């Protein structure tokens, strides 16, 4: 089962932009096309904020954007707001036939 | 509006079986999508446990496969998780959720503590 690697923490000041990376194993390039991102605030269930790399659910602010290069997907949050402070997890499946899913270890975002 | 609600004992003794049920409202699980379980140990990250696609196969995390069973009761629009031979490492917040290519709908989660 492949792992998705994220930085443990990132921080940024109000109004600035930050990027969280999510790196898969070198042979997982195809499955990185299905990376999704989840925001989790304390005591709450995770919420989808990005899917299929760069598609944003309608309820999610357009300050959130996603991209991919090779085996690394990224989530960028621009114009940081205090409400963005949360844990963020990337996720994908490692085999489209058997649908074995894997989550990244999570990144704690601190808004300064 | 799709809603999922986990239920089950909050305390399980070590070596016994953890059993949880997810009740779905707002959508029939027999109509499609993948339905599964994800857990989160206290202070730690998310771990996919397994999922099924109604009418299709059931898939499990290889690290848990020998201990996990997910079953379905379409008459009640519910699906269940059984995890055998639990240890303290299985103490976690357990979520049920619905997936297409991503996990869009989640339950609120239920905390299960394994006691010795």
PDB file of C-alpha atoms in Angstrom:
ATOM      1  CA  UNK A   1       0.000   0.000   0.000  1.00  0.00           C
ATOM      2  CA  UNK A   2       1.505   3.310  -1.095  1.00  0.00           C
ATOM      3  CA  UNK A   3       1.944   6.174   1.294  1.00  0.00           C
ATOM      4  CA  UNK A   4       1.083   9.799   0.741  1.00  0.00           C
ATOM      5  CA  UNK A   5       3.557  12.131   2.423  1.00  0.00           C
ATOM      6  CA  UNK A   6       2.577  15.555   3.730  1.00  0.00           C
ATOM      7  CA  UNK A   7       4.486  18.077   5.833  1.00  0.00           C
ATOM      8  CA  UNK A   8       3.450  17.839   9.472  1.00  0.00           C
ATOM      9  CA  UNK A   9       2.811  21.551   9.759  1.00  0.00           C
ATOM     10  CA  UNK A  10       2.695  24.782   7.813  1.00  0.00           C
ATOM     11  CA  UNK A  11       1.953  28.307   8.902  1.00  0.00           C
ATOM     12  CA  UNK A  12       1.139  31.607   7.301  1.00  0.00           C
ATOM     13  CA  UNK A  13       0.009  35.065   8.227  1.00  0.00           C
ATOM     14  CA  UNK A  14      -3.433  36.463   7.673  1.00  0.00           C
ATOM     15  CA  UNK A  15      -3.865  37.390   4.033  1.00  0.00           C
ATOM     16  CA  UNK A  16      -0.880  35.407   2.812  1.00  0.00           C
ATOM     17  CA  UNK A  17      -0.866  32.216   0.745  1.00  0.00           C
ATOM     18  CA  UNK A  18       0.329  28.772   1.734  1.00  0.00           C
ATOM     19  CA  UNK A  19       0.773  25.516  -0.124  1.00  0.00           C
ATOM     20  CA  UNK A  20       0.515  22.013   1.301  1.00  0.00           C
ATOM     21  CA  UNK A  21       2.166  19.231  -0.658  1.00  0.00           C
ATOM     22  CA  UNK A  22       1.187  15.590  -0.911  1.00  0.00           C
ATOM     23  CA  UNK A  23       3.731  13.261  -2.442  1.00  0.00           C
ATOM     24  CA  UNK A  24       2.980   9.725  -3.554  1.00  0.00           C
ATOM     25  CA  UNK A  25       5.329   6.876  -4.373  1.00  0.00           C
ATOM     26  CA  UNK A  26       7.186   7.322  -7.644  1.00  0.00           C
ATOM     27  CA  UNK A  27       5.044   4.693  -9.407  1.00  0.00           C
ATOM     28  CA  UNK A  28       1.750   6.306  -8.329  1.00  0.00           C
ATOM     29  CA  UNK A  29       1.604   9.062 -10.925  1.00  0.00           C
ATOM     30  CA  UNK A  30      -1.699   7.873 -12.422  1.00  0.00           C
ATOM     31  CA  UNK A  31      -3.496   7.666  -9.095  1.00  0.00           C
ATOM     32  CA  UNK A  32      -2.390  11.165  -8.159  1.00  0.00           C
ATOM     33  CA  UNK A  33      -5.037  12.314 -10.687  1.00  0.00           C
ATOM     34  CA  UNK A  34      -7.644  11.359  -8.102  1.00  0.00           C
ATOM     35  CA  UNK A  35      -6.195  13.172  -5.113  1.00  0.00           C
ATOM     36  CA  UNK A  36      -8.744  14.767  -2.832  1.00  0.00           C
ATOM     37  CA  UNK A  37      -8.196  17.075   0.130  1.00  0.00           C
ATOM     38  CA  UNK A  38     -10.041  17.270   3.429  1.00  0.00           C
ATOM     39  CA  UNK A  39     -10.173  19.995   6.044  1.00  0.00           C
ATOM     40  CA  UNK A  40     -10.693  18.908   9.638  1.00  0.00           C
ATOM     41  CA  UNK A  41     -11.327  21.283  12.495  1.00  0.00           C
ATOM     42  CA  UNK A  42     -11.122  20.172  16.141  1.00  0.00           C
ATOM     43  CA  UNK A  43     -14.002  17.926  17.159  1.00  0.00           C
ATOM     44  CA  UNK A  44     -15.439  17.821  13.640  1.00  0.00           C
ATOM     45  CA  UNK A  45     -15.563  15.282  10.863  1.00  0.00           C
ATOM     46  CA  UNK A  46     -13.339  15.952   7.849  1.00  0.00           C
ATOM     47  CA  UNK A  47     -14.856  17.992   5.030  1.00  0.00           C
ATOM     48  CA  UNK A  48     -13.967  17.688   1.361  1.00  0.00           C
ATOM     49  CA  UNK A  49     -12.347  20.856   0.022  1.00  0.00           C
ATOM     50  CA  UNK A  50     -10.845  19.627  -3.258  1.00  0.00           C
ATOM     51  CA  UNK A  51     -11.311  16.581  -5.461  1.00  0.00           C
ATOM     52  CA  UNK A  52      -9.713  15.113  -8.568  1.00  0.00           C
ATOM     53  CA  UNK A  53      -6.689  17.330  -7.885  1.00  0.00           C
ATOM     54  CA  UNK A  54      -8.163  20.707  -8.756  1.00  0.00           C
ATOM     55  CA  UNK A  55     -11.953  20.570  -8.552  1.00  0.00           C
ATOM     56  CA  UNK A  56     -13.570  22.522  -5.771  1.00  0.00           C
ATOM     57  CA  UNK A  57     -16.981  21.672  -4.247  1.00  0.00           C
ATOM     58  CA  UNK A  58     -19.407  24.541  -4.724  1.00  0.00           C
ATOM     59  CA  UNK A  59     -19.543  25.408  -1.037  1.00  0.00           C
ATOM     60  CA  UNK A  60     -15.759  25.809  -0.761  1.00  0.00           C
ATOM     61  CA  UNK A  61     -14.192  29.241  -1.071  1.00  0.00           C
ATOM     62  CA  UNK A  62     -12.366  30.015  -4.317  1.00  0.00           C
ATOM     63  CA  UNK A  63      -9.369  30.883  -2.162  1.00  0.00           C
ATOM     64  CA  UNK A  64      -8.709  27.136  -2.231  1.00  0.00           C
ATOM     65  CA  UNK A  65      -7.032  25.688  -5.310  1.00  0.00           C
ATOM     66  CA  UNK A  66      -5.334  22.427  -6.208  1.00  0.00           C
ATOM     67  CA  UNK A  67      -2.658  21.321  -8.623  1.00  0.00           C
ATOM     68  CA  UNK A  68      -0.415  18.386  -9.442  1.00  0.00           C
ATOM     69  CA  UNK A  69       3.057  17.892 -10.830  1.00  0.00           C
ATOM     70  CA  UNK A  70       4.293  14.364 -11.340  1.00  0.00           C
ATOM     71  CA  UNK A  71       3.681  12.424  -8.167  1.00  0.00           C
ATOM     72  CA  UNK A  72       3.078  15.504  -6.015  1.00  0.00           C
ATOM     73  CA  UNK A  73      -0.301  17.131  -5.508  1.00  0.00           C
ATOM     74  CA  UNK A  74      -0.652  20.489  -3.812  1.00  0.00           C
ATOM     75  CA  UNK A  75      -3.361  22.434  -2.049  1.00  0.00           C
ATOM     76  CA  UNK A  76      -2.982  26.208  -2.041  1.00  0.00           C
ATOM     77  CA  UNK A  77      -4.948  28.540   0.178  1.00  0.00           C
ATOM     78  CA  UNK A  78      -4.705  32.187  -0.724  1.00  0.00           C
ATOM     79  CA  UNK A  79      -5.762  35.177   1.356  1.00  0.00           C
ATOM     80  CA  UNK A  80      -5.424  33.177   4.564  1.00  0.00           C
ATOM     81  CA  UNK A  81      -8.172  33.703   7.093  1.00  0.00           C
ATOM     82  CA  UNK A  82      -8.343  32.660  10.706  1.00  0.00           C
ATOM     83  CA  UNK A  83     -11.089  30.192   9.842  1.00  0.00           C
ATOM     84  CA  UNK A  84      -8.672  28.258   7.608  1.00  0.00           C
ATOM     85  CA  UNK A  85      -6.726  27.064  10.640  1.00  0.00           C
ATOM     86  CA  UNK A  86      -7.258  23.297  10.662  1.00  0.00           C
ATOM     87  CA  UNK A  87      -5.714  19.958   9.795  1.00  0.00           C
ATOM     88  CA  UNK A  88      -5.609  19.072   6.099  1.00  0.00           C
ATOM     89  CA  UNK A  89      -5.399  15.561   4.679  1.00  0.00           C
ATOM     90  CA  UNK A  90      -4.804  14.410   1.146  1.00  0.00           C
ATOM     91  CA  UNK A  91      -6.228  11.116  -0.050  1.00  0.00           C
ATOM     92  CA  UNK A  92      -6.236   8.924  -3.092  1.00  0.00           C
ATOM     93  CA  UNK A  93      -6.680   5.321  -4.055  1.00  0.00           C
ATOM     94  CA  UNK A  94      -3.734   3.240  -5.010  1.00  0.00           C
ATOM     95  CA  UNK A  95      -5.480   0.796  -7.321  1.00  0.00           C
ATOM     96  CA  UNK A  96      -8.566   1.800  -9.286  1.00  0.00           C
ATOM     97  CA  UNK A  97      -9.667  -1.811  -9.662  1.00  0.00           C
ATOM     98  CA  UNK A  98      -9.451  -2.805  -6.030  1.00  0.00           C
ATOM     99  CA  UNK A  99      -9.959   0.699  -4.655  1.00  0.00           C
ATOM    100  CA  UNK A 100      -7.482   0.522  -1.817  1.00  0.00           C
ATOM    101  CA  UNK A 101      -7.501   4.008  -0.344  1.00  0.00           C
ATOM    102  CA  UNK A 102      -4.758   5.823   1.501  1.00  0.00           C
ATOM    103  CA  UNK A 103      -4.650   9.086   3.432  1.00  0.00           C
ATOM    104  CA  UNK A 104      -1.666  11.322   3.916  1.00  0.00           C
ATOM    105  CA  UNK A 105      -0.458  11.856   7.456  1.00  0.00           C
ATOM    106  CA  UNK A 106      -2.078  15.261   7.699  1.00  0.00           C
ATOM    107  CA  UNK A 107      -0.790  18.827   7.853  1.00  0.00           C
ATOM    108  CA  UNK A 108      -1.624  21.215  10.662  1.00  0.00           C
ATOM    109  CA  UNK A 109      -2.139  24.735   9.331  1.00  0.00           C
ATOM    110  CA  UNK A 110      -1.562  27.592  11.749  1.00  0.00           C
ATOM    111  CA  UNK A 111      -2.708  31.066  10.779  1.00  0.00           C
ATOM    112  CA  UNK A 112      -0.514  33.661  12.465  1.00  0.00           C
TER     113      UNK A 112
ATOM    114  CA  UNK B   1     -29.448  15.486   1.938  1.00  0.00           C
ATOM    115  CA  UNK B   2     -27.336  12.418   2.580  1.00  0.00           C
ATOM    116  CA  UNK B   3     -26.708  11.769   6.251  1.00  0.00           C
ATOM    117  CA  UNK B   4     -24.744   9.046   7.979  1.00  0.00           C
ATOM    118  CA  UNK B   5     -24.864   8.159  11.659  1.00  0.00           C
ATOM    119  CA  UNK B   6     -22.572   5.746  13.478  1.00  0.00           C
ATOM    120  CA  UNK B   7     -23.758   3.749  16.468  1.00  0.00           C
ATOM    121  CA  UNK B   8     -22.328   1.104  18.745  1.00  0.00           C
ATOM    122  CA  UNK B   9     -20.569   0.515  22.055  1.00  0.00           C
ATOM    123  CA  UNK B  10     -18.105   3.159  23.124  1.00  0.00           C
ATOM    124  CA  UNK B  11     -16.063   0.707  25.165  1.00  0.00           C
ATOM    125  CA  UNK B  12     -14.747  -2.669  24.052  1.00  0.00           C
ATOM    126  CA  UNK B  13     -12.525  -5.040  25.991  1.00  0.00           C
ATOM    127  CA  UNK B  14      -9.173  -6.038  24.627  1.00  0.00           C
ATOM    128  CA  UNK B  15      -9.226  -9.202  22.463  1.00  0.00           C
ATOM    129  CA  UNK B  16     -12.963  -8.874  21.860  1.00  0.00           C
ATOM    130  CA  UNK B  17     -14.814  -7.723  18.728  1.00  0.00           C
ATOM    131  CA  UNK B  18     -15.650  -4.131  17.929  1.00  0.00           C
ATOM    132  CA  UNK B  19     -19.013  -3.794  16.187  1.00  0.00           C
ATOM    133  CA  UNK B  20     -20.406  -0.578  14.748  1.00  0.00           C
ATOM    134  CA  UNK B  21     -23.357   0.234  12.536  1.00  0.00           C
ATOM    135  CA  UNK B  22     -23.821   3.114  10.119  1.00  0.00           C
ATOM    136  CA  UNK B  23     -27.373   4.197   9.386  1.00  0.00           C
ATOM    137  CA  UNK B  24     -27.820   6.123   6.141  1.00  0.00           C
ATOM    138  CA  UNK B  25     -30.648   8.519   5.378  1.00  0.00           C
ATOM    139  CA  UNK B  26     -31.386  10.562   2.290  1.00  0.00           C
ATOM    140  CA  UNK B  27     -29.994   7.973  -0.124  1.00  0.00           C
ATOM    141  CA  UNK B  28     -30.417   4.251  -0.657  1.00  0.00           C
ATOM    142  CA  UNK B  29     -27.120   2.419  -0.283  1.00  0.00           C
ATOM    143  CA  UNK B  30     -28.343  -0.087  -2.869  1.00  0.00           C
ATOM    144  CA  UNK B  31     -28.501   2.704  -5.461  1.00  0.00           C
ATOM    145  CA  UNK B  32     -24.771   3.013  -5.783  1.00  0.00           C
ATOM    146  CA  UNK B  33     -21.586   4.665  -4.546  1.00  0.00           C
ATOM    147  CA  UNK B  34     -19.013   3.182  -2.224  1.00  0.00           C
ATOM    148  CA  UNK B  35     -19.667   3.068   1.501  1.00  0.00           C
ATOM    149  CA  UNK B  36     -16.990   2.573   4.041  1.00  0.00           C
ATOM    150  CA  UNK B  37     -15.258   3.111   7.348  1.00  0.00           C
ATOM    151  CA  UNK B  38     -12.403   5.402   8.262  1.00  0.00           C
ATOM    152  CA  UNK B  39     -10.872   5.771  11.706  1.00  0.00           C
ATOM    153  CA  UNK B  40      -8.744   8.297  13.559  1.00  0.00           C
ATOM    154  CA  UNK B  41      -6.803   7.445  16.726  1.00  0.00           C
ATOM    155  CA  UNK B  42      -6.793  10.280  19.262  1.00  0.00           C
ATOM    156  CA  UNK B  43      -4.443  13.027  18.124  1.00  0.00           C
ATOM    157  CA  UNK B  44      -3.481  11.144  14.980  1.00  0.00           C
ATOM    158  CA  UNK B  45      -4.360  11.021  11.304  1.00  0.00           C
ATOM    159  CA  UNK B  46      -7.033   9.314   9.237  1.00  0.00           C
ATOM    160  CA  UNK B  47      -6.832   5.631   8.339  1.00  0.00           C
ATOM    161  CA  UNK B  48      -9.032   3.980   5.734  1.00  0.00           C
ATOM    162  CA  UNK B  49     -10.446   0.696   7.046  1.00  0.00           C
ATOM    163  CA  UNK B  50     -12.458  -0.587   4.111  1.00  0.00           C
ATOM    164  CA  UNK B  51     -15.469  -0.087   1.891  1.00  0.00           C
ATOM    165  CA  UNK B  52     -17.975  -1.861  -0.319  1.00  0.00           C
ATOM    166  CA  UNK B  53     -19.823  -1.023  -3.484  1.00  0.00           C
ATOM    167  CA  UNK B  54     -23.347  -2.380  -3.375  1.00  0.00           C
ATOM    168  CA  UNK B  55     -23.562  -5.280  -5.750  1.00  0.00           C
ATOM    169  CA  UNK B  56     -19.809  -5.441  -5.940  1.00  0.00           C
ATOM    170  CA  UNK B  57     -16.881  -6.456  -3.845  1.00  0.00           C
ATOM    171  CA  UNK B  58     -15.669  -5.337  -0.460  1.00  0.00           C
ATOM    172  CA  UNK B  59     -12.160  -3.960  -0.059  1.00  0.00           C
ATOM    173  CA  UNK B  60     -10.089  -3.702   3.090  1.00  0.00           C
ATOM    174  CA  UNK B  61      -6.937  -2.001   4.271  1.00  0.00           C
ATOM    175  CA  UNK B  62      -4.253  -4.685   3.884  1.00  0.00           C
ATOM    176  CA  UNK B  63      -2.995  -3.933   7.394  1.00  0.00           C
ATOM    177  CA  UNK B  64      -6.410  -4.760   8.890  1.00  0.00           C
ATOM    178  CA  UNK B  65      -7.753  -7.242   6.376  1.00  0.00           C
ATOM    179  CA  UNK B  66      -7.393 -10.322   8.575  1.00  0.00           C
ATOM    180  CA  UNK B  67      -9.560  -8.772  11.306  1.00  0.00           C
ATOM    181  CA  UNK B  68     -12.144  -6.697   9.432  1.00  0.00           C
ATOM    182  CA  UNK B  69     -15.545  -7.495   8.000  1.00  0.00           C
ATOM    183  CA  UNK B  70     -17.966  -4.982   6.493  1.00  0.00           C
ATOM    184  CA  UNK B  71     -21.520  -6.172   5.971  1.00  0.00           C
ATOM    185  CA  UNK B  72     -24.674  -4.602   4.585  1.00  0.00           C
ATOM    186  CA  UNK B  73     -28.365  -4.625   5.499  1.00  0.00           C
ATOM    187  CA  UNK B  74     -30.170  -2.944   2.620  1.00  0.00           C
ATOM    188  CA  UNK B  75     -33.582  -3.433   4.264  1.00  0.00           C
ATOM    189  CA  UNK B  76     -32.490  -1.082   7.025  1.00  0.00           C
ATOM    190  CA  UNK B  77     -30.226   1.039   4.796  1.00  0.00           C
ATOM    191  CA  UNK B  78     -27.355   0.246   7.127  1.00  0.00           C
ATOM    192  CA  UNK B  79     -23.879  -1.171   6.914  1.00  0.00           C
ATOM    193  CA  UNK B  80     -21.711  -2.496   9.695  1.00  0.00           C
ATOM    194  CA  UNK B  81     -18.109  -2.891  10.761  1.00  0.00           C
ATOM    195  CA  UNK B  82     -16.732  -5.818  12.725  1.00  0.00           C
ATOM    196  CA  UNK B  83     -13.130  -5.665  13.920  1.00  0.00           C
ATOM    197  CA  UNK B  84     -11.927  -8.723  15.808  1.00  0.00           C
ATOM    198  CA  UNK B  85      -9.190  -9.211  18.399  1.00  0.00           C
ATOM    199  CA  UNK B  86      -8.974  -5.537  19.250  1.00  0.00           C
ATOM    200  CA  UNK B  87      -6.100  -3.985  21.171  1.00  0.00           C
ATOM    201  CA  UNK B  88      -5.430  -0.538  22.572  1.00  0.00           C
ATOM    202  CA  UNK B  89      -4.137   0.432  19.126  1.00  0.00           C
ATOM    203  CA  UNK B  90      -7.704   0.160  17.828  1.00  0.00           C
ATOM    204  CA  UNK B  91      -8.889   2.943  20.127  1.00  0.00           C
ATOM    205  CA  UNK B  92     -10.101   5.609  17.721  1.00  0.00           C
ATOM    206  CA  UNK B  93     -12.868   7.803  16.410  1.00  0.00           C
ATOM    207  CA  UNK B  94     -14.643   5.688  13.816  1.00  0.00           C
ATOM    208  CA  UNK B  95     -16.336   7.392  10.875  1.00  0.00           C
ATOM    209  CA  UNK B  96     -18.624   5.941   8.254  1.00  0.00           C
ATOM    210  CA  UNK B  97     -18.643   7.730   4.918  1.00  0.00           C
ATOM    211  CA  UNK B  98     -19.733   7.647   1.281  1.00  0.00           C
ATOM    212  CA  UNK B  99     -17.327   7.793  -1.638  1.00  0.00           C
ATOM    213  CA  UNK B 100     -17.355   8.220  -5.339  1.00  0.00           C
ATOM    214  CA  UNK B 101     -13.774   9.132  -6.222  1.00  0.00           C
ATOM    215  CA  UNK B 102     -13.626  11.046  -2.949  1.00  0.00           C
ATOM    216  CA  UNK B 103     -15.212  10.922   0.498  1.00  0.00           C
ATOM    217  CA  UNK B 104     -17.949  13.543   0.253  1.00  0.00           C
ATOM    218  CA  UNK B 105     -20.339  12.538   3.014  1.00  0.00           C
ATOM    219  CA  UNK B 106     -19.208  11.634   6.527  1.00  0.00           C
ATOM    220  CA  UNK B 107     -20.904  10.700   9.757  1.00  0.00           C
ATOM    221  CA  UNK B 108     -20.056  12.656  12.886  1.00  0.00           C
ATOM    222  CA  UNK B 109     -17.908   9.799  14.171  1.00  0.00           C
ATOM    223  CA  UNK B 110     -18.119   7.618  17.242  1.00  0.00           C
ATOM    224  CA  UNK B 111     -15.326   7.128  19.738  1.00  0.00           C
ATOM    225  CA  UNK B 112     -14.447   3.553  20.599  1.00  0.00           C
ATOM    226  CA  UNK B 113     -12.076   2.906  23.467  1.00  0.00           C
ATOM    227  CA  UNK B 114     -10.441  -0.470  23.938  1.00  0.00           C
ATOM    228  CA  UNK B 115      -9.911  -1.285  27.582  1.00  0.00           C
ATOM    229  CA  UNK B 116      -7.677  -3.899  29.104  1.00  0.00           C
TER     230      UNK B 116
END
